[in-house]
Coordinates of C-alpha atoms in Angstrom, one line a residue:
Chain A
M26 CA -17.3 36.0 -26.3
Q27 CA -16.3 36.8 -22.9
A28 CA -13.3 35.0 -21.6
K29 CA -14.2 31.9 -19.3
I30 CA -12.7 30.8 -16.1
L31 CA -13.2 26.6 -15.9
K32 CA -12.4 25.1 -12.4
T33 CA -10.0 22.7 -12.2
E34 CA -12.2 19.8 -11.1
N35 CA -14.3 20.4 -14.4
L36 CA -11.5 20.0 -17.4
Q37 CA -12.6 15.8 -17.4
A38 CA -16.5 17.0 -17.9
W39 CA -15.5 19.8 -20.2
L40 CA -13.3 16.7 -22.3
D41 CA -16.0 14.0 -21.9
K42 CA -18.6 17.1 -23.2
L43 CA -16.4 17.9 -26.2
A44 CA -16.8 14.6 -27.6
S45 CA -19.8 15.1 -29.3
Y46 CA -18.3 17.9 -31.4
G47 CA -15.5 15.0 -32.8
E48 CA -12.9 13.1 -32.2
V49 CA -11.1 14.6 -29.3
Y50 CA -6.9 14.4 -29.3
A51 CA -4.5 15.4 -26.4
P52 CA -1.1 14.7 -25.0
V53 CA -0.3 11.1 -24.1
K54 CA 2.2 9.4 -22.3
G55 CA 3.7 6.8 -24.4
K56 CA 5.6 3.3 -24.1
D57 CA 8.4 5.3 -25.6
T58 CA 7.1 8.7 -26.7
S59 CA 4.7 10.6 -26.2
S60 CA 2.3 12.3 -28.5
F61 CA -1.0 13.6 -29.2
E62 CA -4.0 10.2 -29.1
R63 CA -7.7 9.5 -29.3
V64 CA -8.3 10.6 -25.6
N65 CA -11.3 7.9 -24.4
A66 CA -11.9 5.3 -22.1
G67 CA -8.6 3.9 -21.1
V68 CA -6.3 6.7 -22.5
M69 CA -5.3 10.0 -19.5
P70 CA -4.5 12.8 -21.3
D71 CA -1.5 14.5 -19.5
F72 CA -1.2 18.5 -19.9
S73 CA 2.5 18.5 -18.2
I74 CA 4.3 17.4 -21.3
R75 CA 5.6 18.4 -24.6
T76 CA 5.3 16.1 -26.9
D77 CA 7.8 13.8 -28.6
V78 CA 5.7 13.6 -31.9
P79 CA 3.9 16.8 -32.8
P80 CA 0.6 16.7 -33.7
K81 CA 0.9 17.7 -37.3
G82 CA 0.1 14.2 -38.4
L83 CA -3.2 14.8 -37.6
I84 CA -4.3 17.6 -40.5
F85 CA -1.3 17.5 -42.6
R86 CA -1.3 13.0 -42.5
Q87 CA 1.9 11.1 -43.3
A88 CA 0.2 9.4 -46.0
E89 CA -2.5 10.3 -47.6
K90 CA -3.9 8.2 -50.2
I91 CA -4.8 10.3 -53.4
L92 CA -5.9 7.9 -55.7
A93 CA -6.7 4.1 -56.8
Y94 CA -6.2 2.7 -60.0
T95 CA -6.9 0.2 -61.7
V96 CA -5.8 -1.3 -65.8
G97 CA -7.9 -3.6 -66.6
E98 CA -9.8 -4.2 -70.5
D99 CA -11.2 -1.2 -71.3
G100 CA -8.0 0.9 -70.3
L101 CA -7.3 3.2 -66.8
E102 CA -9.8 3.4 -64.5
I103 CA -8.6 6.1 -62.1
K104 CA -10.4 6.4 -58.5
R105 CA -9.8 9.6 -56.5
A106 CA -9.3 8.4 -52.9
G107 CA -12.4 9.8 -50.4
E108 CA -12.8 8.9 -47.1
E109 CA -15.2 10.4 -44.3
I110 CA -13.2 13.2 -42.0
S111 CA -15.2 13.9 -38.8
N112 CA -14.7 17.3 -36.8
R113 CA -11.6 16.8 -34.6
I114 CA -10.4 18.8 -31.2
I115 CA -6.8 18.5 -30.9
F116 CA -6.5 19.7 -27.1
G117 CA -3.9 21.4 -25.0
I118 CA -1.8 22.0 -28.1
R119 CA 0.7 24.3 -27.3
P120 CA 1.3 27.8 -28.8
C121 CA 4.2 26.4 -30.8
D122 CA 2.5 23.6 -32.8
S123 CA -0.3 25.6 -33.1
R124 CA 1.5 28.4 -34.7
A125 CA 3.2 25.8 -36.9
F126 CA 0.0 25.2 -38.4
D127 CA -0.1 28.8 -39.3
I128 CA 2.9 27.9 -41.3
L129 CA 1.9 25.1 -43.2
D130 CA -1.5 27.2 -44.2
A131 CA 1.1 29.6 -46.1
A132 CA 2.9 26.6 -48.0
L133 CA 0.0 23.9 -47.9
L134 CA -3.1 26.3 -48.6
N135 CA -1.3 29.0 -51.0
P136 CA -3.5 30.9 -53.9
Y137 CA -1.8 29.1 -56.6
A138 CA -2.5 26.0 -55.2
S139 CA -4.6 24.3 -52.2
E140 CA -3.4 21.0 -51.0
Y141 CA -6.9 19.5 -50.8
S142 CA -7.1 17.0 -48.2
Y143 CA -5.1 19.6 -45.8
S144 CA -7.2 21.6 -46.2
V145 CA -10.6 19.6 -45.6
M146 CA -8.7 18.4 -42.3
R147 CA -7.7 21.9 -41.3
E148 CA -11.8 22.7 -41.8
R149 CA -12.5 20.4 -39.8
T150 CA -10.3 20.9 -36.7
V151 CA -10.7 22.8 -33.8
L152 CA -7.0 23.6 -32.0
I153 CA -7.2 24.5 -28.3
T154 CA -4.1 25.8 -27.0
L155 CA -2.4 25.7 -23.5
A156 CA -0.3 27.9 -22.7
C157 CA 3.2 26.7 -21.8
N158 CA 4.0 27.2 -18.1
E159 CA 7.3 25.9 -18.0
P160 CA 9.0 26.3 -20.7
G161 CA 11.5 23.2 -21.8
Q162 CA 15.1 23.4 -22.1
T163 CA 15.2 23.4 -25.9
C164 CA 12.7 26.1 -26.0
F165 CA 13.3 29.2 -27.9
C166 CA 9.9 29.9 -29.2
T167 CA 10.4 33.4 -28.4
T168 CA 13.5 33.7 -30.7
V169 CA 11.7 33.3 -33.6
D170 CA 8.3 35.4 -32.7
G171 CA 6.3 32.8 -30.9
S172 CA 5.7 32.9 -27.2
P173 CA 5.1 30.4 -24.7
A174 CA 1.6 32.3 -23.8
G175 CA 1.1 32.7 -27.7
K176 CA -2.4 32.6 -28.3
V177 CA -3.4 31.0 -31.5
G178 CA -5.4 28.3 -32.5
N179 CA -9.4 28.5 -31.6
V180 CA -9.6 28.6 -28.3
W181 CA -6.8 29.3 -25.7
I182 CA -6.7 28.4 -22.0
I183 CA -4.1 29.2 -19.4
D184 CA -3.5 27.2 -16.0
L185 CA -4.4 29.6 -13.2
G186 CA -3.6 26.5 -10.5
D187 CA -7.0 26.2 -9.6
R188 CA -8.9 27.5 -12.6
Y189 CA -8.3 27.8 -16.2
Y190 CA -8.1 30.3 -17.7
V191 CA -10.4 30.3 -21.3
E192 CA -10.4 32.5 -24.2
A193 CA -12.4 31.5 -27.7
L194 CA -10.6 32.8 -30.7
S195 CA -12.8 31.6 -34.0
P196 CA -16.3 31.5 -34.2
S197 CA -15.6 27.3 -34.3
G198 CA -13.0 28.0 -30.6
E199 CA -16.8 29.6 -29.2
Q200 CA -18.5 26.8 -30.5
V201 CA -16.9 24.4 -28.1
V202 CA -16.4 26.8 -25.3
M203 CA -20.5 26.9 -25.5
L204 CA -20.4 22.9 -25.3
G205 CA -19.6 23.0 -22.0
E206 CA -22.0 25.2 -21.3
G207 CA -22.4 25.5 -17.0
L208 CA -18.6 24.8 -16.6
F209 CA -18.1 27.9 -17.2
M210 CA -17.9 31.3 -15.2
D211 CA -16.7 34.6 -16.8
A212 CA -13.6 35.6 -16.3
T213 CA -13.5 38.9 -13.5
E214 CA -10.8 42.0 -14.3
D215 CA -8.6 40.0 -11.7
D216 CA -8.5 37.2 -13.3
K217 CA -7.3 38.8 -16.6
L218 CA -4.9 41.2 -15.3
L219 CA -3.4 38.3 -13.8
V220 CA -3.5 36.5 -16.9
Q221 CA -1.6 39.8 -18.6
H222 CA 1.0 39.8 -16.2
K223 CA 1.5 35.7 -16.6
E224 CA 1.6 36.5 -20.4
R225 CA 4.6 38.8 -19.9
E226 CA 6.4 36.4 -17.2
L227 CA 6.5 33.8 -19.7
F228 CA 7.4 35.2 -22.7
K229 CA 10.7 36.4 -20.8
A230 CA 10.8 32.9 -19.2
V231 CA 12.3 31.4 -22.4
S232 CA 15.5 33.3 -23.1
R233 CA 15.8 35.2 -26.2
F234 CA 18.9 35.4 -28.4
P235 CA 19.6 37.5 -31.6
A236 CA 19.2 35.5 -34.5
P237 CA 19.9 36.1 -38.1
T238 CA 17.9 38.1 -40.8
V239 CA 17.3 37.3 -44.4
G240 CA 20.4 39.6 -45.5
D241 CA 22.5 38.1 -42.7
L242 CA 21.7 34.8 -44.5
N243 CA 21.8 35.5 -48.0
R244 CA 25.2 37.4 -47.2
I245 CA 26.9 33.9 -45.4
F246 CA 24.8 31.8 -48.0
D247 CA 28.1 31.5 -50.4
D248 CA 30.1 31.0 -47.3
E249 CA 31.0 27.3 -47.8
D250 CA 33.1 26.9 -44.9
F251 CA 31.0 27.9 -42.3
W252 CA 28.1 25.6 -43.5
K253 CA 30.7 22.5 -43.9
R254 CA 31.3 23.1 -40.3
L255 CA 27.8 23.2 -39.6
A256 CA 27.1 19.8 -40.9
D257 CA 30.0 18.2 -40.2
K258 CA 28.4 15.9 -37.5
C259 CA 25.0 15.4 -39.8
L260 CA 24.0 12.5 -40.5
S261 CA 21.5 13.7 -43.2
C262 CA 18.9 10.8 -41.3
G263 CA 15.9 13.1 -41.9
M264 CA 14.9 13.0 -38.3
C265 CA 15.2 16.3 -37.7
T266 CA 12.6 17.2 -40.8
F267 CA 9.7 13.6 -39.5
L268 CA 9.3 15.4 -35.6
C269 CA 9.7 19.6 -37.3
P270 CA 6.0 20.9 -37.1
T271 CA 6.4 23.0 -40.0
C272 CA 8.4 20.9 -42.0
H273 CA 5.9 19.7 -45.4
C274 CA 8.0 18.7 -48.3
Y275 CA 6.3 15.7 -49.7
E276 CA 6.6 12.4 -52.6
I277 CA 4.4 11.0 -54.5
K278 CA 4.3 7.5 -54.6
D279 CA 2.8 4.7 -56.0
E280 CA 2.8 1.1 -54.6
G281 CA 0.9 -1.3 -56.4
N282 CA 1.5 -3.2 -59.6
P283 CA 0.6 -2.5 -63.5
K284 CA -2.8 -3.5 -63.0
S285 CA -3.8 -2.0 -59.6
G286 CA -2.2 -0.3 -56.8
D287 CA -2.4 3.2 -55.4
R288 CA -0.7 6.4 -55.2
Y289 CA 0.4 8.6 -51.6
R290 CA 0.9 11.5 -50.9
I291 CA 4.3 11.1 -48.4
W292 CA 6.3 13.1 -46.0
D293 CA 9.6 13.4 -47.1
S294 CA 12.8 15.2 -46.0
C295 CA 15.2 17.2 -48.0
M296 CA 17.9 16.1 -45.5
F297 CA 18.1 12.7 -48.1
S298 CA 20.1 13.0 -51.0
N299 CA 17.9 11.0 -53.8
F300 CA 15.9 14.3 -52.5
T301 CA 16.5 15.9 -55.9
L302 CA 18.0 13.4 -57.6
A303 CA 16.4 14.1 -61.0
A304 CA 16.1 11.0 -63.8
G305 CA 20.1 10.6 -65.6
G306 CA 21.7 11.4 -62.7
H307 CA 21.6 15.3 -62.0
N308 CA 21.4 16.3 -58.3
P309 CA 21.9 19.5 -57.6
R310 CA 22.6 18.5 -53.6
V311 CA 24.9 15.6 -53.7
E312 CA 26.8 17.1 -50.8
H313 CA 25.0 17.3 -47.1
W314 CA 26.3 20.3 -46.2
K315 CA 24.2 21.8 -49.3
R316 CA 21.2 20.0 -47.8
L317 CA 21.7 21.3 -44.7
R318 CA 22.1 24.8 -45.4
Q319 CA 18.7 24.5 -47.9
R320 CA 17.3 23.3 -44.8
M321 CA 18.1 26.1 -42.5
M322 CA 17.4 28.8 -45.7
H323 CA 14.5 27.2 -46.1
K324 CA 13.1 28.1 -42.5
F325 CA 15.2 31.0 -41.6
S326 CA 15.3 33.0 -44.8
Y327 CA 13.3 31.5 -47.9
F328 CA 9.8 31.3 -45.7
I329 CA 10.1 34.9 -44.7
E330 CA 10.6 35.7 -48.2
N331 CA 8.0 34.3 -49.4
S332 CA 5.2 34.3 -46.9
G333 CA 6.0 36.8 -44.2
V334 CA 6.5 34.7 -41.4
I335 CA 9.8 32.3 -40.4
G336 CA 9.5 28.9 -40.9
C337 CA 10.5 27.8 -37.1
V338 CA 8.5 27.5 -34.3
G339 CA 11.3 26.8 -31.8
C340 CA 9.7 23.7 -30.2
G341 CA 13.6 22.6 -30.2
R342 CA 12.3 19.2 -31.4
C343 CA 15.2 18.7 -33.6
I344 CA 17.5 19.8 -30.9
R345 CA 16.5 16.8 -28.0
S346 CA 16.0 14.3 -31.3
C347 CA 19.6 14.7 -33.6
P348 CA 21.1 12.1 -32.6
V349 CA 24.6 14.4 -33.1
A350 CA 23.1 17.1 -31.2
F351 CA 23.0 19.5 -33.9
D352 CA 21.4 22.4 -32.1
V353 CA 19.4 25.0 -34.4
R354 CA 20.0 27.3 -31.9
E355 CA 23.8 27.0 -31.9
F356 CA 23.3 27.9 -35.9
L357 CA 20.9 30.7 -35.3
R358 CA 23.6 32.4 -32.8
D359 CA 26.8 31.7 -35.0
A360 CA 25.1 33.2 -38.1
A361 CA 23.9 36.3 -36.4
L362 CA 27.1 36.6 -34.7
V363 CA 29.3 35.8 -38.6
C364 CA 27.1 38.8 -40.0
T365 CA 26.6 41.7 -37.6
A366 CA 30.0 40.8 -35.6
T367 CA 31.0 44.8 -35.5
V368 CA 26.9 45.9 -35.2
G369 CA 25.8 47.2 -32.0
S370 CA 24.0 45.6 -28.7
I371 CA 22.4 42.4 -28.1
D372 CA 19.1 44.4 -27.5
G373 CA 19.7 45.8 -30.9
L374 CA 20.2 42.6 -32.4
L375 CA 17.0 41.5 -31.0
D376 CA 14.8 43.9 -32.3
R377 CA 16.2 44.3 -35.7
D378 CA 13.5 43.9 -38.5
R379 CA 14.2 40.3 -39.6
T380 CA 13.3 41.1 -43.2
A381 CA 16.4 43.4 -43.8
Chain B
M86 CA -17.2 15.5 -46.9
A87 CA -14.2 13.1 -48.5
A88 CA -10.8 14.3 -48.9
I89 CA -9.8 14.3 -51.6
T90 CA -6.1 15.5 -52.5
D91 CA -7.6 16.6 -56.0
M92 CA -4.9 19.0 -57.2
L93 CA -2.7 15.5 -57.6
V94 CA -5.5 13.6 -59.3
P95 CA -4.7 13.0 -62.5
V96 CA -7.2 12.5 -65.6
N97 CA -7.0 10.1 -68.5
A98 CA -5.9 11.3 -71.9
T99 CA -5.5 8.7 -75.0
V100 CA -1.9 8.4 -76.9
T101 CA -2.8 9.1 -80.7
D102 CA 0.5 8.8 -82.7
V103 CA 3.8 7.7 -81.5
I104 CA 7.1 9.5 -83.5
G105 CA 10.5 8.3 -83.4
E106 CA 12.6 11.1 -83.3
T107 CA 16.2 9.6 -82.1
P108 CA 16.9 6.0 -80.2
D109 CA 16.3 7.6 -77.0
V110 CA 13.7 10.0 -77.6
K111 CA 9.9 10.3 -79.2
T112 CA 7.0 12.1 -79.4
F113 CA 3.9 11.2 -78.5
K114 CA 0.9 13.2 -79.4
I115 CA -1.7 12.7 -76.8
K116 CA -5.6 13.3 -76.5
I117 CA -6.8 14.1 -72.8
D118 CA -10.3 11.8 -72.7
D119 CA -12.9 14.2 -71.2
G120 CA -14.2 17.1 -73.1
N121 CA -14.5 19.4 -70.0
Y122 CA -10.5 18.8 -68.9
R123 CA -9.3 19.2 -72.3
E124 CA -11.4 22.5 -73.1
S125 CA -9.7 23.3 -69.7
F126 CA -6.3 22.3 -70.4
A127 CA -5.3 26.4 -71.5
Y128 CA -1.6 26.7 -71.6
R129 CA 0.8 28.4 -72.9
P130 CA 4.1 28.2 -74.6
G131 CA 6.7 27.4 -71.9
Q132 CA 4.4 25.5 -69.7
F133 CA 4.4 21.8 -68.7
A134 CA 2.8 18.4 -67.5
E135 CA 2.8 15.7 -65.3
L136 CA 2.6 12.1 -67.3
S137 CA 2.1 9.1 -65.0
I138 CA 2.5 5.9 -65.5
L139 CA 0.3 4.2 -62.9
G140 CA 2.1 1.7 -60.9
I141 CA 5.7 3.2 -61.6
G142 CA 5.4 6.9 -61.3
E143 CA 4.8 10.5 -62.5
S144 CA 7.4 13.1 -64.4
T145 CA 7.5 16.3 -65.5
I146 CA 7.6 17.0 -69.5
S147 CA 7.4 20.4 -71.0
I148 CA 4.5 20.4 -73.8
T149 CA 6.1 20.9 -76.6
S150 CA 2.8 21.4 -78.9
T151 CA 1.4 25.0 -79.5
P152 CA -1.9 26.2 -78.0
T153 CA -2.8 27.3 -81.4
R154 CA -3.0 23.7 -82.7
P155 CA -5.3 22.7 -80.1
D156 CA -6.1 19.4 -81.3
Y157 CA -3.3 17.0 -79.4
L158 CA -0.8 17.8 -77.2
E159 CA 2.7 16.6 -77.8
F160 CA 5.5 15.6 -75.6
S161 CA 9.2 14.6 -76.9
I162 CA 10.1 12.7 -73.9
K163 CA 13.5 10.8 -73.9
R164 CA 14.1 8.0 -72.2
I165 CA 16.2 8.0 -68.8
G166 CA 14.5 7.3 -66.0
L167 CA 11.8 4.8 -65.2
V168 CA 9.0 6.7 -66.0
T169 CA 10.1 7.7 -69.1
E170 CA 11.2 4.0 -70.0
A171 CA 7.6 3.0 -69.3
I172 CA 6.1 6.2 -71.3
H173 CA 8.4 4.6 -74.6
T174 CA 6.5 1.6 -74.7
L175 CA 3.2 3.0 -75.3
V176 CA 1.6 3.2 -78.4
S177 CA -1.2 4.3 -80.3
C178 CA -4.2 3.9 -78.4
N179 CA -2.7 3.3 -75.4
K180 CA -3.9 5.2 -72.0
I181 CA -1.6 7.8 -70.0
A182 CA -2.7 9.7 -67.2
L183 CA -1.8 13.7 -66.9
R184 CA -2.1 16.7 -64.9
G185 CA -1.3 20.3 -65.7
P186 CA -0.8 22.6 -67.2
Y187 CA 2.2 24.4 -64.4
G188 CA 4.6 26.5 -64.5
N189 CA 4.6 30.0 -65.9
G190 CA 4.9 30.0 -70.0
F191 CA 6.9 31.7 -72.2
P192 CA 5.7 36.1 -72.4
V193 CA 5.0 35.6 -76.0
E194 CA 2.0 38.8 -76.0
D195 CA 5.1 41.0 -74.9
W196 CA 7.6 40.1 -77.3
K197 CA 4.9 41.0 -80.5
G198 CA 7.2 43.4 -83.3
K199 CA 10.0 41.6 -81.7
D200 CA 13.1 39.4 -83.4
L201 CA 13.6 35.9 -82.1
V202 CA 16.7 34.1 -82.0
F203 CA 16.6 30.0 -80.0
V204 CA 19.6 28.2 -79.0
A205 CA 18.9 25.3 -78.5
G206 CA 20.7 21.8 -77.6
G207 CA 19.7 18.1 -77.7
I208 CA 16.2 17.9 -76.1
G209 CA 15.9 21.4 -75.1
L210 CA 14.7 21.9 -78.4
A211 CA 11.0 20.6 -76.9
P212 CA 10.0 23.5 -75.2
L213 CA 11.7 25.8 -77.9
R214 CA 9.3 24.4 -80.4
S215 CA 5.9 25.0 -78.7
V216 CA 6.9 29.1 -78.6
I217 CA 8.6 28.6 -82.4
N218 CA 5.7 27.1 -83.8
Y219 CA 3.4 29.4 -81.5
M220 CA 4.9 32.3 -83.6
L221 CA 4.7 31.0 -86.9
D222 CA 1.0 29.8 -86.6
N223 CA 1.0 34.3 -85.3
R224 CA 3.6 34.8 -88.5
D225 CA 3.1 38.5 -89.1
D226 CA 3.3 39.1 -84.8
Y227 CA 7.0 38.5 -85.0
G228 CA 10.2 39.7 -87.1
R229 CA 13.1 37.2 -88.0
I230 CA 13.3 33.9 -86.4
Q231 CA 16.9 32.6 -86.1
L232 CA 16.9 28.9 -84.3
I233 CA 20.6 27.8 -83.3
Y234 CA 20.5 23.6 -82.7
G235 CA 22.4 21.7 -82.1
A236 CA 23.3 17.7 -80.5
R237 CA 25.5 15.6 -79.5
S238 CA 25.5 13.8 -83.2
P239 CA 23.8 13.9 -86.4
Q240 CA 20.9 10.8 -84.6
D241 CA 20.5 12.9 -81.8
L242 CA 18.8 15.9 -83.9
V243 CA 14.9 15.9 -83.0
F244 CA 12.3 17.1 -85.0
R245 CA 14.0 16.5 -87.9
W246 CA 11.1 15.7 -89.9
E247 CA 9.9 19.6 -89.4
Y248 CA 12.8 21.0 -90.6
D249 CA 11.9 22.1 -93.8
T250 CA 8.6 23.3 -93.0
W251 CA 10.2 26.0 -90.4
R252 CA 12.9 26.6 -93.1
Q253 CA 10.7 27.2 -95.9
A254 CA 8.6 29.8 -93.5
K255 CA 9.0 33.8 -94.1
D256 CA 12.0 35.0 -92.5
F257 CA 13.3 31.6 -90.6
D258 CA 17.2 31.2 -90.2
L259 CA 18.0 27.4 -89.0
E260 CA 21.1 26.6 -88.5
I261 CA 22.6 23.2 -87.0
T262 CA 25.6 21.7 -85.4
V263 CA 26.5 18.8 -84.4
D264 CA 28.9 17.9 -81.6
G265 CA 30.6 14.8 -83.4
A266 CA 29.3 13.8 -87.1
S267 CA 28.3 10.3 -88.0
E268 CA 29.0 8.9 -91.6
G269 CA 26.9 11.0 -94.5
W270 CA 26.7 14.2 -92.8
M271 CA 27.1 16.7 -94.6
G272 CA 26.5 19.5 -91.8
R273 CA 28.7 21.4 -89.6
V274 CA 30.6 20.0 -86.6
G275 CA 31.3 21.8 -83.6
F276 CA 29.7 23.0 -79.8
V277 CA 26.7 25.1 -80.1
P278 CA 28.1 28.2 -78.2
A279 CA 30.7 28.2 -81.5
L280 CA 27.7 28.4 -83.8
L281 CA 26.1 31.4 -82.1
K282 CA 29.0 33.1 -82.2
E283 CA 28.9 32.7 -85.8
A284 CA 25.9 33.5 -86.2
A285 CA 26.3 36.8 -84.3
P286 CA 22.6 37.7 -83.8
S287 CA 22.0 41.3 -83.5
P288 CA 20.8 42.3 -80.0
E289 CA 18.2 45.4 -81.8
N290 CA 15.4 44.7 -80.8
A291 CA 15.5 40.9 -80.1
I292 CA 15.2 38.3 -77.2
A293 CA 17.0 35.4 -76.7
L294 CA 15.8 32.3 -75.8
T295 CA 17.8 29.0 -74.2
C296 CA 17.3 25.6 -73.6
G297 CA 19.9 22.0 -73.5
P298 CA 22.1 20.7 -70.7
P299 CA 22.8 22.9 -68.5
V300 CA 26.9 23.2 -69.4
M301 CA 25.5 24.9 -72.2
I302 CA 23.0 26.9 -71.0
K303 CA 26.1 28.2 -69.3
F304 CA 28.0 29.4 -71.9
V305 CA 25.3 30.5 -74.2
L306 CA 24.4 33.2 -71.7
Q307 CA 27.6 34.3 -71.3
D308 CA 28.3 34.5 -74.8
L309 CA 24.6 36.6 -75.5
V310 CA 25.8 38.9 -72.7
S311 CA 29.0 39.5 -74.7
M312 CA 27.4 40.3 -78.1
G313 CA 25.3 42.5 -76.6
F314 CA 21.6 41.3 -75.3
K315 CA 20.8 42.6 -72.1
S316 CA 19.6 40.5 -69.2
D317 CA 16.4 41.5 -69.7
Q318 CA 16.5 40.2 -73.5
I319 CA 17.5 36.8 -72.2
I320 CA 15.1 33.8 -71.3
T321 CA 15.6 30.6 -70.6
T322 CA 13.4 27.7 -69.3
L323 CA 15.6 25.5 -66.5
E324 CA 14.8 22.2 -65.7
S325 CA 14.6 20.0 -61.8
K326 CA 13.5 17.4 -60.4
M327 CA 9.7 17.8 -59.6
Q328 CA 6.5 16.3 -58.1
C329 CA 3.9 18.0 -57.4
G330 CA 4.7 20.8 -59.6
V331 CA 2.4 23.3 -57.1
G332 CA 5.4 24.8 -55.4
Q333 CA 5.0 21.8 -52.4
C334 CA 6.5 19.0 -52.5
G335 CA 10.2 21.3 -52.1
R336 CA 12.0 19.2 -54.3
C337 CA 12.7 22.4 -56.9
N338 CA 13.3 25.3 -54.4
I339 CA 16.3 26.9 -55.2
G340 CA 16.8 30.2 -53.4
P341 CA 13.1 31.6 -52.3
K342 CA 11.9 30.0 -55.6
Y343 CA 10.3 27.4 -57.0
I344 CA 11.3 26.4 -60.3
C345 CA 7.7 24.5 -61.1
K346 CA 5.6 27.4 -60.2
D347 CA 8.0 30.8 -60.2
G348 CA 9.6 29.4 -63.7
P349 CA 10.3 27.2 -65.5
V350 CA 10.8 30.0 -67.3
F351 CA 13.6 32.8 -65.6
T352 CA 15.1 36.0 -67.7
L353 CA 19.1 35.9 -66.9
T354 CA 17.9 39.4 -64.6
E355 CA 15.9 36.9 -62.5
L356 CA 18.6 33.8 -62.4
N357 CA 21.1 36.1 -61.5
K358 CA 19.4 37.5 -58.2
I359 CA 19.3 33.7 -57.5
K360 CA 22.2 32.1 -54.9
G361 CA 20.5 28.5 -55.0
D362 CA 22.2 25.0 -55.7
F363 CA 21.5 24.2 -59.5

């Protein structure tokens, strides 16, 4: 499909038409926090904000009912949970959050086992990604292989001031663009050149710094002092994991009594001390520095080894939300520095193969 | 379309027999109710399942029966936490929920023609027993079998009712030790690694399997190496807090591996490559 141009004043009209496809979610500023909310009468989207809460939970829900059980005279009855899932659109999702779903796919839709409710929600959701014209102070997507203008999701749009440039990236993306037929014009060659120029400029606008490779992190894994220093102020509160668009660890929990109840799959956090506590008392990660090391290693080493991508999209929410100002960028800089104190220039560092 | 977290939904099964092994271990014979699921539950020695008492929770338990005896599944369970305590209250005809099998089993096919050395401690014999009985049911495929087993006390030895069968099997040596004797114990007293050294199994054309408490495994691995076993000839099965069983919930992640889906069976060669919190 040919790239399109949508006049700014027609954005609302397109949004209105998208409602015929399914539920539309967009960034909304709440009283205390901003998040992706269902857009309908009275709820105004605000595309200028980068939401405090990522839209992860719209597809990978915080609490997913797995089953209901009843124990009666005739024994045990297990009833699978099920509900109708309607089509949905996440409108104005930023490239980092959009890319986070690719990372979740690698974890939850692996060939060994597919998380079923996630796979259904994912299939039913169209992501309309809005390029970031102004990076935030804690943004570092370019350091973790992303870009504020990254073309990810099903539709990609960029604000050109008086108009949006709209590009469908998949068949479902084309379908939702077609819904706005009549509102769009074909993009001209000039539009395309302008967009290419903007893509380059936006990429440069997010500061990029050297990050450690898998090999680097494996080398400092046993450097206890490094990790203890890093975790010195960490409270293990788990805020970073709950606001992370790629964290996906979960717990399976029953709620009920011996006669009846439900079983849920709910978000959990590797920062909690009981996360790895086994019956009998064995716990491989009692110390909080080991848990922080686990989180960093998982995102910046293990995930790359297993899936070929970094398990972080550089959204910076963990930095903004941390009550003791732990800054993952400082970790990345320090780790790279410790490992490459004797090696080459910053440019050389930036271009290293991350799997090395 | 309905959202069903299919993978995590267990099925109904019935307890058909309960064997008291020790003061805190019972072996449960279980039969999956649904015929189709029962058929599809094809497992290898060394795999595990998730057993549920709904309302209490789920627990990761290794399968101690062998697929060569397909009429039932057996799980030997130590009462150690909330779920296992609830399971211990079950009697014949009671219901239990189950899903699986998960993890990688032992590569028993690759070991045809080899001698086998089993080194087990306490309830750690449960996953190895699956291999032992698998081999006894395919006796001609395997060479000499040596089982070195120990427990804290004579009362803590599991599968005592099966020792005679094993002792009478062809080319089968069973050596038993206890950490501390009780009255009437005529057998050996001492730790498993000491008995292993005394038994001095030959690494020639042999595979050594070990499972038990972490501290025992640690010494046994060292001792096997010093006896000349190569890292590829030494294989163990690891324990860890697990929930999903399929490499997603994150608990058993150690280095880039998930014990549930990449293990629980690992060769020493593989273990040596993993940096992580055990």
